[in-house]
Short mmCIF file of C-alpha atoms and ligand atoms in Angstrom, two decimals:
data_model
loop_
_atom_site.label_atom_id
_atom_site.label_comp_id
_atom_site.label_asym_id
_atom_site.label_seq_id
_atom_site.Cartn_x
_atom_site.Cartn_y
_atom_site.Cartn_z
CA MET A 96 30.21 -1.00 62.16
CA THR A 97 32.12 -4.21 62.08
CA GLU A 98 34.21 -5.06 58.99
CA THR A 99 35.79 -8.38 58.47
CA ILE A 100 37.64 -9.13 55.41
CA ARG A 101 40.33 -11.76 54.68
CA ILE A 102 41.64 -12.34 51.16
CA ASP A 103 43.73 -15.39 50.31
CA VAL A 104 45.74 -15.07 46.98
CA HIS A 105 46.38 -18.43 45.29
CA LEU A 106 47.46 -17.15 41.95
CA HIS A 107 51.17 -16.77 41.91
CA GLU A 108 53.99 -18.10 39.75
CA GLY A 109 51.97 -21.08 38.98
CA ALA A 110 49.29 -18.96 37.15
CA LEU A 111 51.85 -17.38 34.91
CA ALA A 112 53.38 -20.74 33.94
CA SER A 113 49.81 -22.06 33.02
CA PHE A 114 49.02 -18.81 31.10
CA ALA A 115 52.35 -19.17 29.28
CA GLU A 116 51.55 -22.94 28.53
CA ASP A 117 47.97 -22.27 27.56
CA VAL A 118 49.24 -19.45 25.14
CA ARG A 119 51.90 -21.73 23.54
CA SER A 120 49.69 -24.57 23.11
CA GLY A 121 46.69 -22.46 22.20
CA LEU A 122 48.44 -20.81 19.32
CA GLY A 123 49.98 -23.90 18.27
CA SER A 124 46.65 -25.85 17.91
CA ASP A 125 44.18 -26.35 15.17
CA PRO A 126 41.90 -24.33 15.56
CA LYS A 127 44.04 -21.84 17.76
CA ALA A 128 42.30 -21.10 20.83
CA ILE A 129 43.08 -19.53 24.27
CA PRO A 130 40.78 -19.91 27.47
CA PRO A 131 38.68 -16.96 28.20
CA LYS A 132 39.56 -16.78 31.90
CA TYR A 133 42.64 -14.82 30.81
CA PHE A 134 40.43 -11.77 29.77
CA TYR A 135 40.21 -10.69 33.42
CA ASP A 136 42.94 -8.47 34.35
CA ALA A 137 42.08 -5.23 36.00
CA ARG A 138 41.07 -3.66 32.61
CA GLY A 139 39.41 -6.79 31.53
CA SER A 140 37.14 -6.85 34.61
CA GLU A 141 36.46 -3.14 34.13
CA LEU A 142 35.39 -3.77 30.41
CA PHE A 143 33.19 -6.66 31.42
CA GLU A 144 31.51 -4.29 33.92
CA GLN A 145 30.89 -1.86 30.98
CA ILE A 146 29.40 -4.60 28.86
CA THR A 147 26.90 -5.37 31.51
CA THR A 148 25.35 -1.95 31.04
CA LEU A 149 25.20 -2.09 27.20
CA PRO A 150 21.73 -2.02 25.71
CA GLU A 151 22.38 -5.04 23.69
CA TYR A 152 23.90 -7.17 26.53
CA TYR A 153 20.46 -8.48 28.07
CA PRO A 154 22.00 -11.23 30.22
CA THR A 155 22.93 -9.18 33.37
CA ARG A 156 19.49 -7.21 33.24
CA VAL A 157 17.44 -10.30 32.77
CA GLU A 158 19.36 -12.24 35.39
CA GLN A 159 18.91 -9.41 37.94
CA SER A 160 15.25 -9.43 37.31
CA ILE A 161 15.10 -13.16 38.05
CA LEU A 162 17.10 -12.74 41.14
CA ASP A 163 15.10 -9.67 42.29
CA ALA A 164 12.00 -11.92 41.90
CA ALA A 165 13.34 -15.06 43.24
CA GLY A 166 16.33 -14.12 45.61
CA ALA A 167 14.38 -14.07 49.00
CA GLU A 168 12.49 -17.44 47.99
CA ILE A 169 15.81 -19.14 47.25
CA ILE A 170 17.44 -17.96 50.55
CA GLU A 171 14.07 -19.02 52.54
CA ARG A 172 14.36 -22.34 50.86
CA VAL A 173 18.08 -23.02 51.49
CA GLN A 174 18.63 -21.15 54.65
CA PRO A 175 22.30 -20.78 54.05
CA ALA A 176 25.00 -20.01 56.66
CA GLU A 177 27.18 -18.82 53.81
CA ILE A 178 27.29 -17.92 50.11
CA VAL A 179 30.27 -19.29 48.11
CA GLU A 180 30.35 -17.33 44.96
CA LEU A 181 32.38 -18.52 41.83
CA GLY A 182 33.44 -15.65 39.38
CA PRO A 183 31.40 -13.08 41.33
CA GLY A 184 33.15 -9.99 39.43
CA SER A 185 31.57 -6.94 40.89
CA ALA A 186 28.94 -9.04 42.66
CA ARG A 187 26.40 -6.40 42.18
CA LYS A 188 23.79 -9.05 41.41
CA THR A 189 24.55 -11.01 44.38
CA ASP A 190 23.01 -8.57 46.72
CA ALA A 191 19.65 -10.06 45.90
CA LEU A 192 20.95 -13.14 47.70
CA LEU A 193 23.07 -11.32 50.45
CA ARG A 194 20.58 -8.99 51.60
CA PRO A 195 17.77 -11.80 52.47
CA MET A 196 20.55 -14.13 53.76
CA VAL A 197 21.85 -11.43 56.21
CA GLU A 198 18.42 -10.37 57.09
CA SER A 199 17.54 -14.04 57.99
CA GLY A 200 20.09 -13.75 60.71
CA ALA A 201 21.23 -17.35 59.74
CA GLY A 202 23.97 -16.25 57.24
CA THR A 203 27.23 -14.82 58.41
CA ARG A 204 29.83 -15.27 55.47
CA TYR A 205 30.47 -14.56 51.89
CA VAL A 206 33.25 -16.33 49.97
CA PRO A 207 34.04 -14.77 46.43
CA VAL A 208 36.31 -16.87 44.22
CA ASP A 209 37.72 -14.94 41.20
CA VAL A 210 40.78 -15.00 39.24
CA SER A 211 40.44 -11.27 39.16
CA GLU A 212 42.36 -9.91 42.15
CA THR A 213 40.74 -6.28 41.66
CA ALA A 214 37.28 -7.93 41.48
CA VAL A 215 37.74 -9.82 44.86
CA GLU A 216 39.26 -6.82 46.67
CA GLN A 217 36.68 -4.16 45.33
CA CYS A 218 33.46 -6.50 45.93
CA ALA A 219 34.72 -7.40 49.54
CA ARG A 220 35.31 -3.85 50.30
CA ARG A 221 31.88 -2.72 49.23
CA LEU A 222 30.05 -5.58 50.68
CA ALA A 223 31.72 -5.33 54.07
CA ALA A 224 30.77 -1.69 54.01
CA GLN A 225 27.09 -2.47 53.25
CA TYR A 226 26.48 -5.45 55.35
CA ASP A 227 27.49 -4.96 58.99
CA GLY A 228 29.00 -8.21 60.66
CA LEU A 229 29.13 -9.94 57.38
CA GLU A 230 32.39 -11.92 57.27
CA ILE A 231 34.29 -11.97 53.96
CA HIS A 232 36.79 -14.57 53.04
CA GLY A 233 37.89 -13.93 49.42
CA LEU A 234 39.78 -16.26 47.37
CA VAL A 235 41.88 -14.84 44.35
CA GLY A 236 42.15 -18.14 42.65
CA ASP A 237 40.76 -20.34 39.56
CA PHE A 238 37.65 -22.26 40.28
CA GLU A 239 38.73 -25.11 37.97
CA LEU A 240 42.00 -25.66 40.25
CA HIS A 241 41.49 -24.07 43.69
CA MET A 242 38.11 -25.55 44.80
CA ASP A 243 39.96 -27.32 47.75
CA ARG A 244 41.10 -24.13 49.09
CA ILE A 245 37.61 -22.82 49.89
CA PRO A 246 37.41 -22.87 53.78
CA PRO A 247 35.04 -25.41 55.46
CA ALA A 248 31.45 -24.12 55.72
CA PRO A 249 30.26 -22.74 59.03
CA GLY A 250 26.86 -24.54 58.15
CA ARG A 251 24.75 -24.89 55.14
CA ARG A 252 26.03 -23.57 52.09
CA LEU A 253 24.86 -22.04 48.98
CA VAL A 254 27.22 -22.05 45.92
CA ALA A 255 26.32 -19.48 43.47
CA PHE A 256 27.82 -19.50 39.86
CA LEU A 257 26.03 -16.55 38.21
CA GLY A 258 26.12 -14.53 35.04
CA GLY A 259 26.35 -17.59 32.72
CA THR A 260 29.92 -17.94 33.17
CA ILE A 261 29.56 -21.82 33.24
CA GLY A 262 28.87 -21.41 29.48
CA ASN A 263 32.40 -20.09 28.88
CA LEU A 264 33.44 -23.77 29.53
CA ASP A 265 33.15 -26.61 26.99
CA GLU A 266 31.12 -29.60 27.86
CA PRO A 267 33.89 -31.84 29.43
CA ASP A 268 35.14 -28.92 31.37
CA ARG A 269 31.81 -28.28 32.62
CA ALA A 270 31.21 -31.84 33.47
CA ARG A 271 34.46 -31.78 35.60
CA LEU A 272 33.58 -28.63 37.48
CA LEU A 273 29.96 -29.66 38.22
CA LYS A 274 31.43 -33.08 39.37
CA ALA A 275 33.91 -31.23 41.66
CA LEU A 276 31.06 -29.11 43.02
CA GLN A 277 28.84 -32.20 43.46
CA SER A 278 31.53 -33.88 45.47
CA GLU A 279 31.93 -30.84 47.79
CA LEU A 280 28.44 -30.28 48.57
CA GLY A 281 26.85 -31.75 51.74
CA THR A 282 23.47 -33.21 51.35
CA GLU A 283 21.62 -29.99 52.48
CA ASP A 284 23.79 -27.63 50.45
CA ARG A 285 22.75 -26.18 47.01
CA LEU A 286 24.11 -24.94 44.00
CA LEU A 287 22.57 -22.11 42.04
CA VAL A 288 23.77 -21.54 38.41
CA GLY A 289 22.78 -18.80 36.12
CA THR A 290 22.73 -19.73 32.26
CA ASP A 291 21.89 -18.00 29.00
CA LEU A 292 19.16 -19.89 26.92
CA VAL A 293 19.11 -20.75 23.32
CA LYS A 294 17.18 -17.88 21.42
CA ASP A 295 16.98 -16.32 18.05
CA ARG A 296 20.40 -15.68 16.32
CA ALA A 297 19.99 -11.83 15.90
CA GLN A 298 19.48 -11.31 19.67
CA LEU A 299 22.37 -13.40 20.49
CA GLU A 300 24.68 -11.87 17.80
CA ALA A 301 23.77 -8.24 18.85
CA ALA A 302 24.74 -9.06 22.43
CA TYR A 303 28.41 -9.89 21.48
CA ASN A 304 28.67 -7.28 18.58
CA ASP A 305 27.56 -4.09 20.61
CA ALA A 306 27.43 -0.72 18.50
CA ALA A 307 29.78 1.08 21.10
CA GLY A 308 32.68 -1.51 20.41
CA VAL A 309 33.15 -2.25 24.10
CA THR A 310 33.02 -6.10 23.45
CA ALA A 311 35.52 -5.86 20.76
CA GLU A 312 37.83 -3.90 23.30
CA PHE A 313 37.14 -6.62 25.89
CA ASN A 314 38.21 -9.24 23.12
CA ARG A 315 41.35 -7.50 22.15
CA ASN A 316 42.06 -7.12 25.89
CA LEU A 317 43.60 -10.49 25.63
CA VAL A 318 46.22 -9.28 23.42
CA HIS A 319 47.05 -6.54 26.07
CA VAL A 320 47.33 -9.43 28.84
CA ILE A 321 49.61 -11.45 26.43
CA ASN A 322 51.94 -8.56 25.89
CA ALA A 323 51.96 -7.58 29.44
CA ASN A 324 52.66 -11.08 31.01
CA LEU A 325 54.62 -12.76 28.31
CA ASP A 326 56.63 -9.84 27.13
CA ALA A 327 55.22 -10.03 23.68
CA ASP A 328 54.54 -7.13 21.10
CA LEU A 329 51.46 -8.11 19.36
CA ASP A 330 49.56 -5.17 18.11
CA PRO A 331 45.90 -5.28 19.64
CA ASP A 332 44.65 -2.98 16.89
CA ALA A 333 45.67 -5.19 14.06
CA PHE A 334 43.12 -7.64 15.14
CA GLU A 335 39.40 -7.53 14.19
CA HIS A 336 36.81 -8.57 16.72
CA VAL A 337 34.68 -11.45 15.48
CA ALA A 338 31.56 -12.86 17.34
CA PHE A 339 29.00 -15.19 15.81
CA TYR A 340 26.47 -17.81 16.87
CA ASN A 341 27.44 -21.35 16.08
CA GLU A 342 24.12 -22.81 15.93
CA SER A 343 24.97 -26.61 15.85
CA GLU A 344 27.16 -26.18 18.87
CA ARG A 345 24.66 -23.77 20.52
CA ARG A 346 27.48 -21.24 21.35
CA ILE A 347 28.59 -17.74 20.84
CA GLU A 348 32.18 -17.85 19.70
CA MET A 349 34.54 -14.81 19.82
CA TRP A 350 37.59 -14.90 17.85
CA LEU A 351 40.28 -12.40 16.97
CA ARG A 352 41.12 -12.02 13.41
CA ALA A 353 44.32 -10.60 11.73
CA ARG A 354 43.79 -7.65 9.59
CA GLU A 355 47.23 -7.64 8.01
CA GLU A 356 50.38 -9.63 7.81
CA MET A 357 51.90 -9.37 11.11
CA ASN A 358 55.22 -10.90 12.78
CA ALA A 359 55.35 -10.87 16.37
CA ARG A 360 57.58 -12.10 19.27
CA ILE A 361 56.57 -13.65 22.46
CA ASP A 362 59.84 -13.20 24.53
CA ALA A 363 58.73 -15.27 27.48
CA LEU A 364 57.87 -18.24 25.28
CA GLU A 365 60.90 -17.67 22.99
CA MET A 366 58.42 -17.85 20.19
CA ASP A 367 57.79 -16.06 16.89
CA VAL A 368 54.32 -15.99 15.73
CA GLY A 369 53.42 -14.99 12.22
CA PHE A 370 49.79 -14.05 11.17
CA GLU A 371 48.61 -13.89 7.37
CA PRO A 372 45.61 -11.52 6.98
CA GLY A 373 42.42 -13.44 7.95
CA ASP A 374 44.43 -15.77 10.34
CA GLU A 375 42.26 -16.00 13.49
CA PHE A 376 42.30 -17.46 17.11
CA ARG A 377 39.38 -18.16 19.21
CA THR A 378 39.05 -16.40 22.49
CA GLU A 379 35.79 -17.28 24.24
CA ILE A 380 33.00 -19.86 23.77
CA SER A 381 29.59 -18.83 25.44
CA CYS A 382 27.36 -21.76 25.43
CA LYS A 383 23.56 -21.53 25.46
CA PHE A 384 21.38 -23.99 27.11
CA THR A 385 17.72 -25.32 27.25
CA ARG A 386 16.45 -26.70 30.55
CA GLU A 387 16.59 -30.17 29.08
CA THR A 388 20.39 -30.02 27.99
CA LEU A 389 21.21 -28.53 31.28
CA GLU A 390 19.21 -30.88 33.49
CA ARG A 391 20.86 -33.69 31.56
CA GLU A 392 24.46 -32.51 32.53
CA TYR A 393 23.40 -32.08 36.17
CA ARG A 394 22.06 -35.62 36.31
CA ALA A 395 25.21 -36.99 34.65
CA VAL A 396 27.26 -35.88 37.56
CA GLY A 397 24.79 -36.71 40.37
CA LEU A 398 23.19 -33.28 40.92
CA GLU A 399 19.63 -33.27 40.94
CA PRO A 400 17.48 -30.37 39.64
CA LEU A 401 15.26 -28.67 42.40
CA ALA A 402 14.07 -25.60 40.96
CA TRP A 403 14.11 -23.56 37.78
CA TYR A 404 13.72 -19.72 37.60
CA THR A 405 13.35 -17.89 34.38
CA ASP A 406 12.09 -14.45 33.02
CA PRO A 407 8.66 -14.20 30.93
CA ASP A 408 10.68 -14.29 27.75
CA GLU A 409 12.75 -17.36 28.74
CA LEU A 410 16.10 -15.39 27.89
CA PHE A 411 18.06 -16.63 30.84
CA ALA A 412 17.60 -19.07 33.64
CA LEU A 413 18.68 -19.64 37.26
CA SER A 414 18.78 -23.40 38.23
CA LEU A 415 18.99 -24.79 41.86
CA THR A 416 20.27 -28.20 42.20
CA GLY A 417 21.57 -30.31 45.22
CA PRO A 418 23.36 -33.65 45.51
CA ALA A 419 21.17 -36.56 44.40
CA THR A 420 20.33 -38.81 47.27
N1 LIG B 779 29.27 -13.07 37.89
C1 LIG B 779 29.53 -11.82 37.38
C2 LIG B 779 30.78 -11.68 36.66
C3 LIG B 779 30.78 -12.41 35.40
S1 LIG B 779 32.35 -12.28 34.46
C4 LIG B 779 28.24 -11.32 36.65
O1 LIG B 779 27.43 -12.15 36.47
O2 LIG B 779 28.45 -10.16 36.23
C5 LIG B 779 33.15 -13.77 34.68
C6 LIG B 779 33.98 -13.56 35.90
O3 LIG B 779 34.54 -14.96 36.25
C7 LIG B 779 35.13 -12.59 35.91
O4 LIG B 779 35.10 -11.80 37.14
C8 LIG B 779 36.33 -13.36 35.86
O5 LIG B 779 37.44 -13.09 36.57
C9 LIG B 779 35.87 -14.74 36.61
N2 LIG B 779 36.56 -16.02 36.18
C10 LIG B 779 36.36 -16.54 34.84
N3 LIG B 779 37.10 -17.79 34.93
C11 LIG B 779 37.57 -17.98 36.30
C12 LIG B 779 38.07 -19.07 36.65
N4 LIG B 779 38.62 -20.16 36.00
N5 LIG B 779 38.26 -19.10 38.14
C13 LIG B 779 37.85 -17.97 38.80
N6 LIG B 779 37.19 -16.96 38.23
C14 LIG B 779 37.05 -16.87 37.00
C1 LIG B 780 31.23 -13.85 31.67
N1 LIG B 780 30.48 -14.40 30.50
C2 LIG B 780 29.26 -15.13 30.88
C3 LIG B 780 30.23 -13.53 29.49
C4 LIG B 780 29.54 -14.13 28.33
O1 LIG B 780 28.39 -13.53 27.85
O2 LIG B 780 29.89 -15.07 27.79
C5 LIG B 780 31.48 -12.83 28.85
C6 LIG B 780 31.47 -12.07 27.77
N2 LIG B 780 32.01 -12.09 26.64
C7 LIG B 780 31.49 -11.22 25.73
N3 LIG B 780 30.70 -10.49 26.40
C8 LIG B 780 30.42 -11.02 27.49
#
C-alpha cells in the first residue's frame, strides 16, 4: 500500500494575533460577537463530531443521504483530478465523492483545508490508509486567508464546501469567499456547496438545543479556547447556552449568556471584563437558505448555478456551480 501525506501548517503566531484581536474587538463591540471559527481546537472538533450523531442534528445525516445518492453522478459530471475541501472536519461524508473519484482512475489528490490541525491530521491518516495511491496534501489554515496557499491543480478541480459551514459566515464574508473561489476556478473547475435550508422554527431550534447538551458544551468550548490561548480566567460554566432562530435574518444565532455577575481577566489582552447577569455575546450565526437566495449570491460573484441536489423533504441542499462564461 502506498501512502502519500503532506501537511503544511499556515497557522502560526499570526493566528494567535488574529484571535486576540477578534476577542478584543468582539467583546468591545455592540452586540458583542466572536467569529465561530475559533470553536475548533481539538476538543471543539471532537464535540462537533458528537453533534453530527445527535438525533436532533439532521444536517449531517441528510447531507450524507444526498451525497450517497448523487456523489457518483457529480464525479462523473465533473471528472476531477483532485478534490479540495474547505473545512472537512473528519471528512466522513467526503467518502461519497472520493470513492468514485479514485475508482474513476482520473482523480489522484485530496487537499483538505481546515483551521483544526487535529482534523487535518486525522482525516489525512484515515484516507491515506483507505485509498491506495491517493495523494493527500493537507493545509492547516484559514480558508478566508490562505486560499493562495492551495497548491496548483494537477488537472480539473472540484472544490467541496460541505456541512453548511458557508452559513457560518455573514453575507459580506460569504460574498468575499465566493468571489475568491470564483477567481481561483478554471473554466472546467467546479464548486460544490452544502447548505442548510429554511424550514420550520421548531426543527431548526431543536437541532441547536439538543437534549444531551452537547451543543451547549460545544458553545462553551469557546470560553475554554479563550482561557487556554489568551491566559484568561473566565468560568465556562457561568455561561448559559442560548440558541434561537432569527426569522427575519433567516439564521440560527448562538449566544453565551452570563448566569451571574462575573469579573474576569484576559491577561494576554491586558483586559478586565465584567459581566452582569444576562449579559451575552454571540458565538455563531448559522444562515439558512432557499434555492433563490443562494443562486442570487452565486450569480452576484460570477458563479453559474449548474445543478441542485436535495432530499425529499428539502431540508438540505448541495449546489454545483462553475465560473460563468
Ligand atoms: N465539513 C464537515 C465539518 C463541518 S464543521 C462536516 O460537514 O461535517 C466546520 C469545519 O470547518 C471544522 O472542521 C472547522 O475547523 C472548519 N473551519 C471553520 N472555519 C474555518 C476557516 N475559516 N478556515 C478553515 N477551516 C474552518
Ligand atoms: C459547522 N456548522 C455548519 C455547524 C452549524 O450547524 O452551523 C456548526 C454547529 N453549531 C452548532 N451545532 C453545529
